[in-house]
Structures are given as C-alpha cells and as structure tokens.
CSV table of N, CA, C and O in Angstrom, one decimal:
chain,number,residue,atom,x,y,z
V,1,UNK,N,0.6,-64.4,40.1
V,1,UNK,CA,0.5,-63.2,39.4
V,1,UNK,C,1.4,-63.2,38.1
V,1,UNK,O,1.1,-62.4,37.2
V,2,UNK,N,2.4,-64.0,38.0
V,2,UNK,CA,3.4,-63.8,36.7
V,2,UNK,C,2.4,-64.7,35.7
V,2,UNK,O,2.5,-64.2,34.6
V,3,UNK,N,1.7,-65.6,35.6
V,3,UNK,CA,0.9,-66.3,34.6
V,3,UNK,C,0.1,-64.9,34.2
V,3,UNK,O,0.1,-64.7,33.0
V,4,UNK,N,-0.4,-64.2,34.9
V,4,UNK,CA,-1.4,-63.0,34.3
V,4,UNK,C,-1.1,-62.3,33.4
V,4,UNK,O,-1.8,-61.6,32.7
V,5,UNK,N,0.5,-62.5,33.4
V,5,UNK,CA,1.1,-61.3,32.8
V,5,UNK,C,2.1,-62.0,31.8
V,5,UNK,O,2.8,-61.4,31.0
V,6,UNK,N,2.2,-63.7,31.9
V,6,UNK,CA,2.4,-64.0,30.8
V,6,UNK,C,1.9,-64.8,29.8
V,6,UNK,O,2.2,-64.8,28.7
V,7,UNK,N,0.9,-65.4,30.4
V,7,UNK,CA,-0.4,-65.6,29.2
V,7,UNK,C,-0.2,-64.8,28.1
V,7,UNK,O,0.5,-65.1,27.1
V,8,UNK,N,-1.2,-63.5,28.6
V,8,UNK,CA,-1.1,-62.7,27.5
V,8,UNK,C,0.0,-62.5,26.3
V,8,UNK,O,-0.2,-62.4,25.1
V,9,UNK,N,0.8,-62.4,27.0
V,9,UNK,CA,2.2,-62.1,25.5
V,9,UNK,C,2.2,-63.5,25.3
V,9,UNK,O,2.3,-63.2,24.1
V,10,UNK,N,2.1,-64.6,25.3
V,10,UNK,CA,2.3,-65.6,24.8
V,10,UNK,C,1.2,-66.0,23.9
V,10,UNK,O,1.4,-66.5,22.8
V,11,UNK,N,-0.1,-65.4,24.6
V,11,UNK,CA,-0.8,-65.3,23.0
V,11,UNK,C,-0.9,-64.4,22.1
V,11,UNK,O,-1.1,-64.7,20.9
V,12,UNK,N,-0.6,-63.5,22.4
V,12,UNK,CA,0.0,-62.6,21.3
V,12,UNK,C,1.1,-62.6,20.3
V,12,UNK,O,1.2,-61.9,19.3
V,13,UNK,N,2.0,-63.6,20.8
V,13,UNK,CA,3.3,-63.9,20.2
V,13,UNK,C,2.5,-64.8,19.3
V,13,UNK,O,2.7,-64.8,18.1
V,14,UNK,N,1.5,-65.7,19.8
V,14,UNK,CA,1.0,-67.0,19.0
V,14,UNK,C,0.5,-66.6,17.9
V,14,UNK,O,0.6,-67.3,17.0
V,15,UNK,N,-0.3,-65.2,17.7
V,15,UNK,CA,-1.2,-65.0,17.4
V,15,UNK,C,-0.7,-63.9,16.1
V,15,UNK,O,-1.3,-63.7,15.0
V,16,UNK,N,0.5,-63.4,16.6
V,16,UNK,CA,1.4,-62.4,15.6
V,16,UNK,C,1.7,-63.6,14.5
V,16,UNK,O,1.3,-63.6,13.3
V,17,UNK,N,2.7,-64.9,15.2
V,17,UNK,CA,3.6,-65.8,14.1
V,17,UNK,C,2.2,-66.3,13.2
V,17,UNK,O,2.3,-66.0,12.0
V,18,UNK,N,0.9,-67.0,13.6
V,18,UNK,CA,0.1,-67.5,12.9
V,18,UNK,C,-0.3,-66.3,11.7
V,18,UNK,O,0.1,-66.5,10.5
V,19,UNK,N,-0.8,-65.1,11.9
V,19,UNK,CA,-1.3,-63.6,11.0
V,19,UNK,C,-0.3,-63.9,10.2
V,19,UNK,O,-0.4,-64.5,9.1
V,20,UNK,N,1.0,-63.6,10.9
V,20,UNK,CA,2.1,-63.5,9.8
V,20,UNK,C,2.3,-64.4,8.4
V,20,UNK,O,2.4,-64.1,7.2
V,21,UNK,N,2.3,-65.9,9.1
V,21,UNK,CA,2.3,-66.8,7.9
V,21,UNK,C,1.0,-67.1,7.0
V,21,UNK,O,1.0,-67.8,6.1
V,22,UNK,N,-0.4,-66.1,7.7
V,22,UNK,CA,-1.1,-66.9,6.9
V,22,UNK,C,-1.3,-65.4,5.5
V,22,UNK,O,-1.9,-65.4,4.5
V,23,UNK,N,-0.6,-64.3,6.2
V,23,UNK,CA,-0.6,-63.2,5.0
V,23,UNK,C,0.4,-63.4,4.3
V,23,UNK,O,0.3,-63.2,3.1
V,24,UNK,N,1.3,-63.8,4.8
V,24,UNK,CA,2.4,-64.4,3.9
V,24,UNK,C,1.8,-65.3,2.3
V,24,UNK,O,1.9,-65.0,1.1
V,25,UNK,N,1.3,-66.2,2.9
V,25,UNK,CA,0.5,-67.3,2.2
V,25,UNK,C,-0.5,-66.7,1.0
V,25,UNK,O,-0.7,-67.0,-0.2
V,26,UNK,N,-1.0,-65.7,1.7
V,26,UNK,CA,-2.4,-65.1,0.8
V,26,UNK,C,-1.4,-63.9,-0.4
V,26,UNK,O,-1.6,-63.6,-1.6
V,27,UNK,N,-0.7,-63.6,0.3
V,27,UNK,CA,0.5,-62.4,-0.8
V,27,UNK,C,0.9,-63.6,-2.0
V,27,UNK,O,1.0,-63.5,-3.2
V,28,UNK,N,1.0,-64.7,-1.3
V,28,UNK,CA,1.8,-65.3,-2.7
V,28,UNK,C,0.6,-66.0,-3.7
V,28,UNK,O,-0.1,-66.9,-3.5
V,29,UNK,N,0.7,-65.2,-4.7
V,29,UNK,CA,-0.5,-64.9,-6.0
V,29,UNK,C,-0.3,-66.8,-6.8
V,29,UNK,O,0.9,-67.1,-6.5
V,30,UNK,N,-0.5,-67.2,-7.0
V,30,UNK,CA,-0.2,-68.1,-8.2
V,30,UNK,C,0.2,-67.7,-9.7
V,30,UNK,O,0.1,-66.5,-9.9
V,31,UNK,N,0.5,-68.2,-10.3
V,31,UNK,CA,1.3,-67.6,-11.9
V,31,UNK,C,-0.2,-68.2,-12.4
V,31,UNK,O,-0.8,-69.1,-11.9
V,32,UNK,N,-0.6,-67.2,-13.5
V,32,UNK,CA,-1.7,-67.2,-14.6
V,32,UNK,C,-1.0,-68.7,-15.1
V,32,UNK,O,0.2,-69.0,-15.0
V,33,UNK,N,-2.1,-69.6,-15.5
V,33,UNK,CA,-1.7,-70.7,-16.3
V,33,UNK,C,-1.4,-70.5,-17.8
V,33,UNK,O,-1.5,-71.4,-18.5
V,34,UNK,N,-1.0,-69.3,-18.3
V,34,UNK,CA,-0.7,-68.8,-19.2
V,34,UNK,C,1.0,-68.5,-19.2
V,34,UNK,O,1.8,-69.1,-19.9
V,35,UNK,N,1.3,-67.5,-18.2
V,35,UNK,CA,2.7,-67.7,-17.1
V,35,UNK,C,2.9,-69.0,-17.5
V,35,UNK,O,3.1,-69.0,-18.7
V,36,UNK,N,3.0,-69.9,-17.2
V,36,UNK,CA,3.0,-71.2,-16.7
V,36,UNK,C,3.3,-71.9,-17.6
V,36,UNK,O,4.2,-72.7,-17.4
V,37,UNK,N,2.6,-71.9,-18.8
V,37,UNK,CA,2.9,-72.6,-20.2
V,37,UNK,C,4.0,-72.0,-20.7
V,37,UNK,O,5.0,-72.8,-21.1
V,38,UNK,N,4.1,-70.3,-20.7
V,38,UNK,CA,5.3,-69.8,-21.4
V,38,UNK,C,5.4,-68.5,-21.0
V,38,UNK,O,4.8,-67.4,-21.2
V,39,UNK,N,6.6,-69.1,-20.4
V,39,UNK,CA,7.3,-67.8,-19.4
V,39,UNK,C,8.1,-67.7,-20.2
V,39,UNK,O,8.2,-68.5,-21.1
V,40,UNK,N,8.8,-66.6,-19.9
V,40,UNK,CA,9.5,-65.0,-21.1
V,40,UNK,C,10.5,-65.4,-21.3
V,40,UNK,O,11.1,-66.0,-20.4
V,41,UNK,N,11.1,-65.2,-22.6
V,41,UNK,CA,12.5,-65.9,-22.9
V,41,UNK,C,12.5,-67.3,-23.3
V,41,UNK,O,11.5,-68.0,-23.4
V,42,UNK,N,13.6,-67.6,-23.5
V,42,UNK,CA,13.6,-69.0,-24.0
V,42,UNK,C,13.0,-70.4,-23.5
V,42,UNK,O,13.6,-70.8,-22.5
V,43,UNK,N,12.2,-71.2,-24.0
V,43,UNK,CA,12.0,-72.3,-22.9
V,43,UNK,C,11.5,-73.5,-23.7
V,43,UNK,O,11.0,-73.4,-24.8
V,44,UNK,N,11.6,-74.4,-23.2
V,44,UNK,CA,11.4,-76.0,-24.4
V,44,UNK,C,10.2,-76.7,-23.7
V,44,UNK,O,9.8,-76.6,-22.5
V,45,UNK,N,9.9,-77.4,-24.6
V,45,UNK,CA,9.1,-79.1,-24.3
V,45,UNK,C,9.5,-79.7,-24.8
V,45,UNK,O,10.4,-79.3,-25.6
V,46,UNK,N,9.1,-81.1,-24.6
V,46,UNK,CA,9.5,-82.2,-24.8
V,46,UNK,C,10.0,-82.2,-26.5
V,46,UNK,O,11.2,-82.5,-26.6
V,47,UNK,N,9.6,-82.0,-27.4
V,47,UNK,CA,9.5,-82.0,-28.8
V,47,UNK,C,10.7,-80.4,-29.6
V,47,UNK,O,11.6,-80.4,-30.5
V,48,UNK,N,9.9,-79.3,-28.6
V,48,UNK,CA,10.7,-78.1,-29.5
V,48,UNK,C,11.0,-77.0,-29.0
V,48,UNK,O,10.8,-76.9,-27.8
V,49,UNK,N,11.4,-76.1,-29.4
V,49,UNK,CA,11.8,-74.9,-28.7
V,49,UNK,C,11.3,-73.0,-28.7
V,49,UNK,O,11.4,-72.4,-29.7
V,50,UNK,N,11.0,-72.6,-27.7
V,50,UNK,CA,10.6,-71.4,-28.2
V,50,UNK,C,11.4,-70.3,-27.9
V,50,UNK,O,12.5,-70.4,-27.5
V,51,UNK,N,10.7,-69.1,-28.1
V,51,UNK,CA,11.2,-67.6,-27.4
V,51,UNK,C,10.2,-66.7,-27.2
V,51,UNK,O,9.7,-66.1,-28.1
V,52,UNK,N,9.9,-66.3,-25.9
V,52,UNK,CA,8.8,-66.0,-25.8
V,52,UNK,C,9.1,-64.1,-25.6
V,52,UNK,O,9.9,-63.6,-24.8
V,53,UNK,N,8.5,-63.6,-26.5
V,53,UNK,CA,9.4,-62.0,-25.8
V,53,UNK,C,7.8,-61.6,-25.6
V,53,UNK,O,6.8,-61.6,-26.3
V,54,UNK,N,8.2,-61.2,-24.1
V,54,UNK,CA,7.1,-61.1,-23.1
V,54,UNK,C,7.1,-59.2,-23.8
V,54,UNK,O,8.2,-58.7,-24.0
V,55,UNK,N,6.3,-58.8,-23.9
V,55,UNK,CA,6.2,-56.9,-24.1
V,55,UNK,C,5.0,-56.7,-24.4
V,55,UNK,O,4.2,-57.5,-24.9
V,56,UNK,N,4.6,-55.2,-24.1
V,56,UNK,CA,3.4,-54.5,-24.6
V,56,UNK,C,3.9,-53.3,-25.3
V,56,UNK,O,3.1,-52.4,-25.4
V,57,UNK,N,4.8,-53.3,-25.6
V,57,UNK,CA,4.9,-52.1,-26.7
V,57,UNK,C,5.0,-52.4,-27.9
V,57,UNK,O,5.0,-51.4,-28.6
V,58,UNK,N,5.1,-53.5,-28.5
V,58,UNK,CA,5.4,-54.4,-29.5
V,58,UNK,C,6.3,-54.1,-30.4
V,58,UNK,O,6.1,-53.8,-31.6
V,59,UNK,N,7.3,-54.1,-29.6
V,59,UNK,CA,8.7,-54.0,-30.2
V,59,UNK,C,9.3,-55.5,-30.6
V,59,UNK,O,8.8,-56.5,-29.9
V,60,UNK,N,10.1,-55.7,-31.6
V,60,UNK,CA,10.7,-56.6,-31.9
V,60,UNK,C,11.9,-56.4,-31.8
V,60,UNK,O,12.3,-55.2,-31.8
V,61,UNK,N,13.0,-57.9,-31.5
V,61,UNK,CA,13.9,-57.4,-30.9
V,61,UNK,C,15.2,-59.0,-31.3
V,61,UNK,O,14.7,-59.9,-31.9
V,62,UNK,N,16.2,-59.1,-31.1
V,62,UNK,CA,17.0,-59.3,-32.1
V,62,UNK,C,17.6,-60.8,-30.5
V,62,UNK,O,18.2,-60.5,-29.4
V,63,UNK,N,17.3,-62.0,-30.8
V,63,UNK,CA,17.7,-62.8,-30.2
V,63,UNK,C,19.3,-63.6,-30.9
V,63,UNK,O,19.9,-63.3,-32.0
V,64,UNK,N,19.6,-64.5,-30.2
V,64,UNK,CA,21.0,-65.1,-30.3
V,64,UNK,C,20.3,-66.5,-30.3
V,64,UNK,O,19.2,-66.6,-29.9
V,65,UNK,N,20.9,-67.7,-30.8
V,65,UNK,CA,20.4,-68.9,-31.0
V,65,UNK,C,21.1,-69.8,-31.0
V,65,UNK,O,21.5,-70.3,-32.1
V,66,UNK,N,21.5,-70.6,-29.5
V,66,UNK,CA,22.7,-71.8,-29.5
V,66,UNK,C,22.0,-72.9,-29.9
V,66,UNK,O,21.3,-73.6,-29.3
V,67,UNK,N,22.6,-72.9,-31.6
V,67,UNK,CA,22.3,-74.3,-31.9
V,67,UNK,C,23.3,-74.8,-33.0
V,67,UNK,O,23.9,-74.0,-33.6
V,68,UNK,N,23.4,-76.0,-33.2
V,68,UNK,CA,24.5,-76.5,-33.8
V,68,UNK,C,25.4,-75.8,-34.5
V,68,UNK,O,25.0,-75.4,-35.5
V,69,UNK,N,26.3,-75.6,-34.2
V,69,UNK,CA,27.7,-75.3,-35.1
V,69,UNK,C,27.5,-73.7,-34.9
V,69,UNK,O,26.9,-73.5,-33.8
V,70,UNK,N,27.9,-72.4,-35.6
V,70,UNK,CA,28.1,-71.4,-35.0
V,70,UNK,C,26.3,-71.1,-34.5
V,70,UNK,O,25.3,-71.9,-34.6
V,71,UNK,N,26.2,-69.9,-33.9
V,71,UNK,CA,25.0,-69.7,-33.2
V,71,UNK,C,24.5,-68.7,-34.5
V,71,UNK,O,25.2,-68.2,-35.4
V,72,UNK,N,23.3,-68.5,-34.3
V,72,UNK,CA,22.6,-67.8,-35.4
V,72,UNK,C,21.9,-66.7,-34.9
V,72,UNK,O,22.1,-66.5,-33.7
V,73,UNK,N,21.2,-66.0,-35.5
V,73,UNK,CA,20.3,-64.4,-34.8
V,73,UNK,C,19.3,-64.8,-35.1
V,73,UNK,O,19.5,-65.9,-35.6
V,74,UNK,N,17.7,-64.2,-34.8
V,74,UNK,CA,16.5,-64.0,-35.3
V,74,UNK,C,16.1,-62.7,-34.6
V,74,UNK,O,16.7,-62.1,-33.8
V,75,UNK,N,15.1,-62.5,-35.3
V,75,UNK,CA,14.1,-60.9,-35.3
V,75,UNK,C,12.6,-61.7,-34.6
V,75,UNK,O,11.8,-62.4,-35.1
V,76,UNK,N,12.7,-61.4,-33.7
V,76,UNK,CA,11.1,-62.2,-33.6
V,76,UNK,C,10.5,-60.7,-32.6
V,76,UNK,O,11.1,-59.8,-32.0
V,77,UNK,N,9.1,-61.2,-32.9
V,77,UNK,CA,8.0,-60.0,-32.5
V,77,UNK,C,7.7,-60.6,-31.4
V,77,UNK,O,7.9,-61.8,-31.1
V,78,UNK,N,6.8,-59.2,-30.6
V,78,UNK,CA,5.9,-59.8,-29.6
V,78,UNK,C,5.1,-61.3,-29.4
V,78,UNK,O,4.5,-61.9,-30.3
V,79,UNK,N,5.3,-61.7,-27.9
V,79,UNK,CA,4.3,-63.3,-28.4
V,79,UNK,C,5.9,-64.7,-28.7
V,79,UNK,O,7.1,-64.6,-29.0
V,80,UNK,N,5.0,-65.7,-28.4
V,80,UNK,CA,5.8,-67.3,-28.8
V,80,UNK,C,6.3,-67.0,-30.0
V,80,UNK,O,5.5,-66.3,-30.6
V,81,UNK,N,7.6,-67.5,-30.7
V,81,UNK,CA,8.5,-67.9,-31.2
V,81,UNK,C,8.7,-69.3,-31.3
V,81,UNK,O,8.8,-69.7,-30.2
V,82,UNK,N,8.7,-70.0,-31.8
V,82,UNK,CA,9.0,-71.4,-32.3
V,82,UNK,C,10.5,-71.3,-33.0
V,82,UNK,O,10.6,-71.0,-34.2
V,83,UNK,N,11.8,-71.6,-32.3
V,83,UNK,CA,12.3,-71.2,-32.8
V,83,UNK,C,13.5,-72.4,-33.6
V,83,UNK,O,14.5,-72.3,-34.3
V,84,UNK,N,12.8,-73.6,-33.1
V,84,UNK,CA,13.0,-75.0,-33.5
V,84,UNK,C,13.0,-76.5,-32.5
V,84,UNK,O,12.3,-76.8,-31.5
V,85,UNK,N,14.0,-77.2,-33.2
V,85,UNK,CA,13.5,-78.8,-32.3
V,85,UNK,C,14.1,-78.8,-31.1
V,85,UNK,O,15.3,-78.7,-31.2
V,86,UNK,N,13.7,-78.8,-30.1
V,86,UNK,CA,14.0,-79.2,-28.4
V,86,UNK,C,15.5,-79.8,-28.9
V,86,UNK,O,16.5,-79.2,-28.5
V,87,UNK,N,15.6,-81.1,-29.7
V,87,UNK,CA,17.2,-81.6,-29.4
V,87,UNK,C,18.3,-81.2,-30.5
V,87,UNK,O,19.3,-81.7,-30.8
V,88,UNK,N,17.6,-79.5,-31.2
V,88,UNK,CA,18.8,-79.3,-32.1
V,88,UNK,C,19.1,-77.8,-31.3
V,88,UNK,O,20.0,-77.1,-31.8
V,89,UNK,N,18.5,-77.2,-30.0
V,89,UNK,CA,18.4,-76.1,-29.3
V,89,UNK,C,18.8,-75.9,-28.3
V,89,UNK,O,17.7,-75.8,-27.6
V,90,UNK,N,19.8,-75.7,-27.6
V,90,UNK,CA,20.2,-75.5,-26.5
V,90,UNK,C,20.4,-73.9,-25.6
V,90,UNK,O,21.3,-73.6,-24.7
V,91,UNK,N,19.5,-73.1,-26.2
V,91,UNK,CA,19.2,-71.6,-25.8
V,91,UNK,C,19.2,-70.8,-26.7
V,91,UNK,O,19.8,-70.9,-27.8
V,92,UNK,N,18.5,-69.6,-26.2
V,92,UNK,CA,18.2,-68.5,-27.2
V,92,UNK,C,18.0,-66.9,-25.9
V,92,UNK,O,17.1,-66.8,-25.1
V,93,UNK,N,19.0,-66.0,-26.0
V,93,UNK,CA,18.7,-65.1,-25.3
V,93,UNK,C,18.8,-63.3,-26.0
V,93,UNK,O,19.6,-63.0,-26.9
V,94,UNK,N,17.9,-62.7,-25.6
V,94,UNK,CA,18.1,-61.3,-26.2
V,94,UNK,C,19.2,-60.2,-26.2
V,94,UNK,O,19.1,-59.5,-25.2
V,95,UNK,N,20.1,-60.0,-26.9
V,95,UNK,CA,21.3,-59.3,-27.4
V,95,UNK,C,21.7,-58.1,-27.6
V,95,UNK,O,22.7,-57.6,-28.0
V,96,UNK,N,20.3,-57.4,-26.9
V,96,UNK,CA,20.2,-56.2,-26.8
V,96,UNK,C,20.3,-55.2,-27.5
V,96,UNK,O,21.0,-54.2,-27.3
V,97,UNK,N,19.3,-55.4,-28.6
V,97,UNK,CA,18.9,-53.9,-29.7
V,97,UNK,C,17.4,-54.7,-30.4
V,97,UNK,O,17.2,-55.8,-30.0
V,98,UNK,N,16.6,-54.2,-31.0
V,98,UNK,CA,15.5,-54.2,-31.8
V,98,UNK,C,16.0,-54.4,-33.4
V,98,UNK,O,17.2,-54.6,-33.9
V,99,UNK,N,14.9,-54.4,-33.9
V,99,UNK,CA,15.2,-55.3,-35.4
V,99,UNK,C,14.0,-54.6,-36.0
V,99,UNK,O,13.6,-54.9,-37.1
C-alpha cells in the first residue's frame, strides 16, 4: 500500500524538477547578434575602441575617455562611437549630463 501512495509524488516531484528546468531554459532568450557585436557602453576589438550609447530618444550625451595622459570628454550621439585604437584606450564611461 505505501508504493501506491508513493509512486505518485515521486513522479510528480520528477515531473515538477524536469517543467521547471526546461521553462527555465526556454525564458532564457539569446542576445540579438547585434547585442552581441556591441553592447552599450564602452567595448573593444582586437584593433580599436568604441562607445556604444544604446537610446531611443536620441539624446547625446557627454562621455569620459581613459586614455593616455589626462583623460579627455566626447559628445557622441545615438549609435557606435569609434572612439580610438584598442591599445591607446583603456575605457570610456558616461558622466552624467547631455551635450
């Protein structure tokens, strides 16, 4: 009699953990291969450097620029920024006001 009654929850338990991980699995979207190439904010390749200010209101907006000797500003718009060579660039973050 106790197998009758524990079968059941045991497949149910089985049956909850498998749903669970395979919704788990289907929630997690993949990044646009767009995402992927250039995600928001600063980011390099092999060669150079960008700044990507991710927006749809198309505001421009006033970045910071660690690169040799004191750091510098730019104004850059909506959209990739090129904002130089991968080995003269060691970051670029937004500073908080529009331009």
């Amino acid at each position: 009699m106790r197998v009758r009654r524990t079968l059941p929850a045991l497949i149910g338990a089985v049956t909850l953990t498998l749903g669970m991980s395979l919704a788990a699995t289907a929630s997690a979207a993949p990044a646009s291969p767009t995402a992927v190439r250039n995600p928001c904010g600063f980011y390099e390749t092999s060669r150079d450097a960008y700044y990507n200010h991710c927006t749809s209101d198309g505001s421009r907006i006033v970045i910071e620029i660690d690169d040799w000797g004191p750091n510098s500003t730019r104004c850059v718009g909506p959209g990739v920024t090129w904002i130089g060579e991968a080995g003269d660039i060691d970051g670029a973050w937004y500073v908080g006001r529009t331009c």
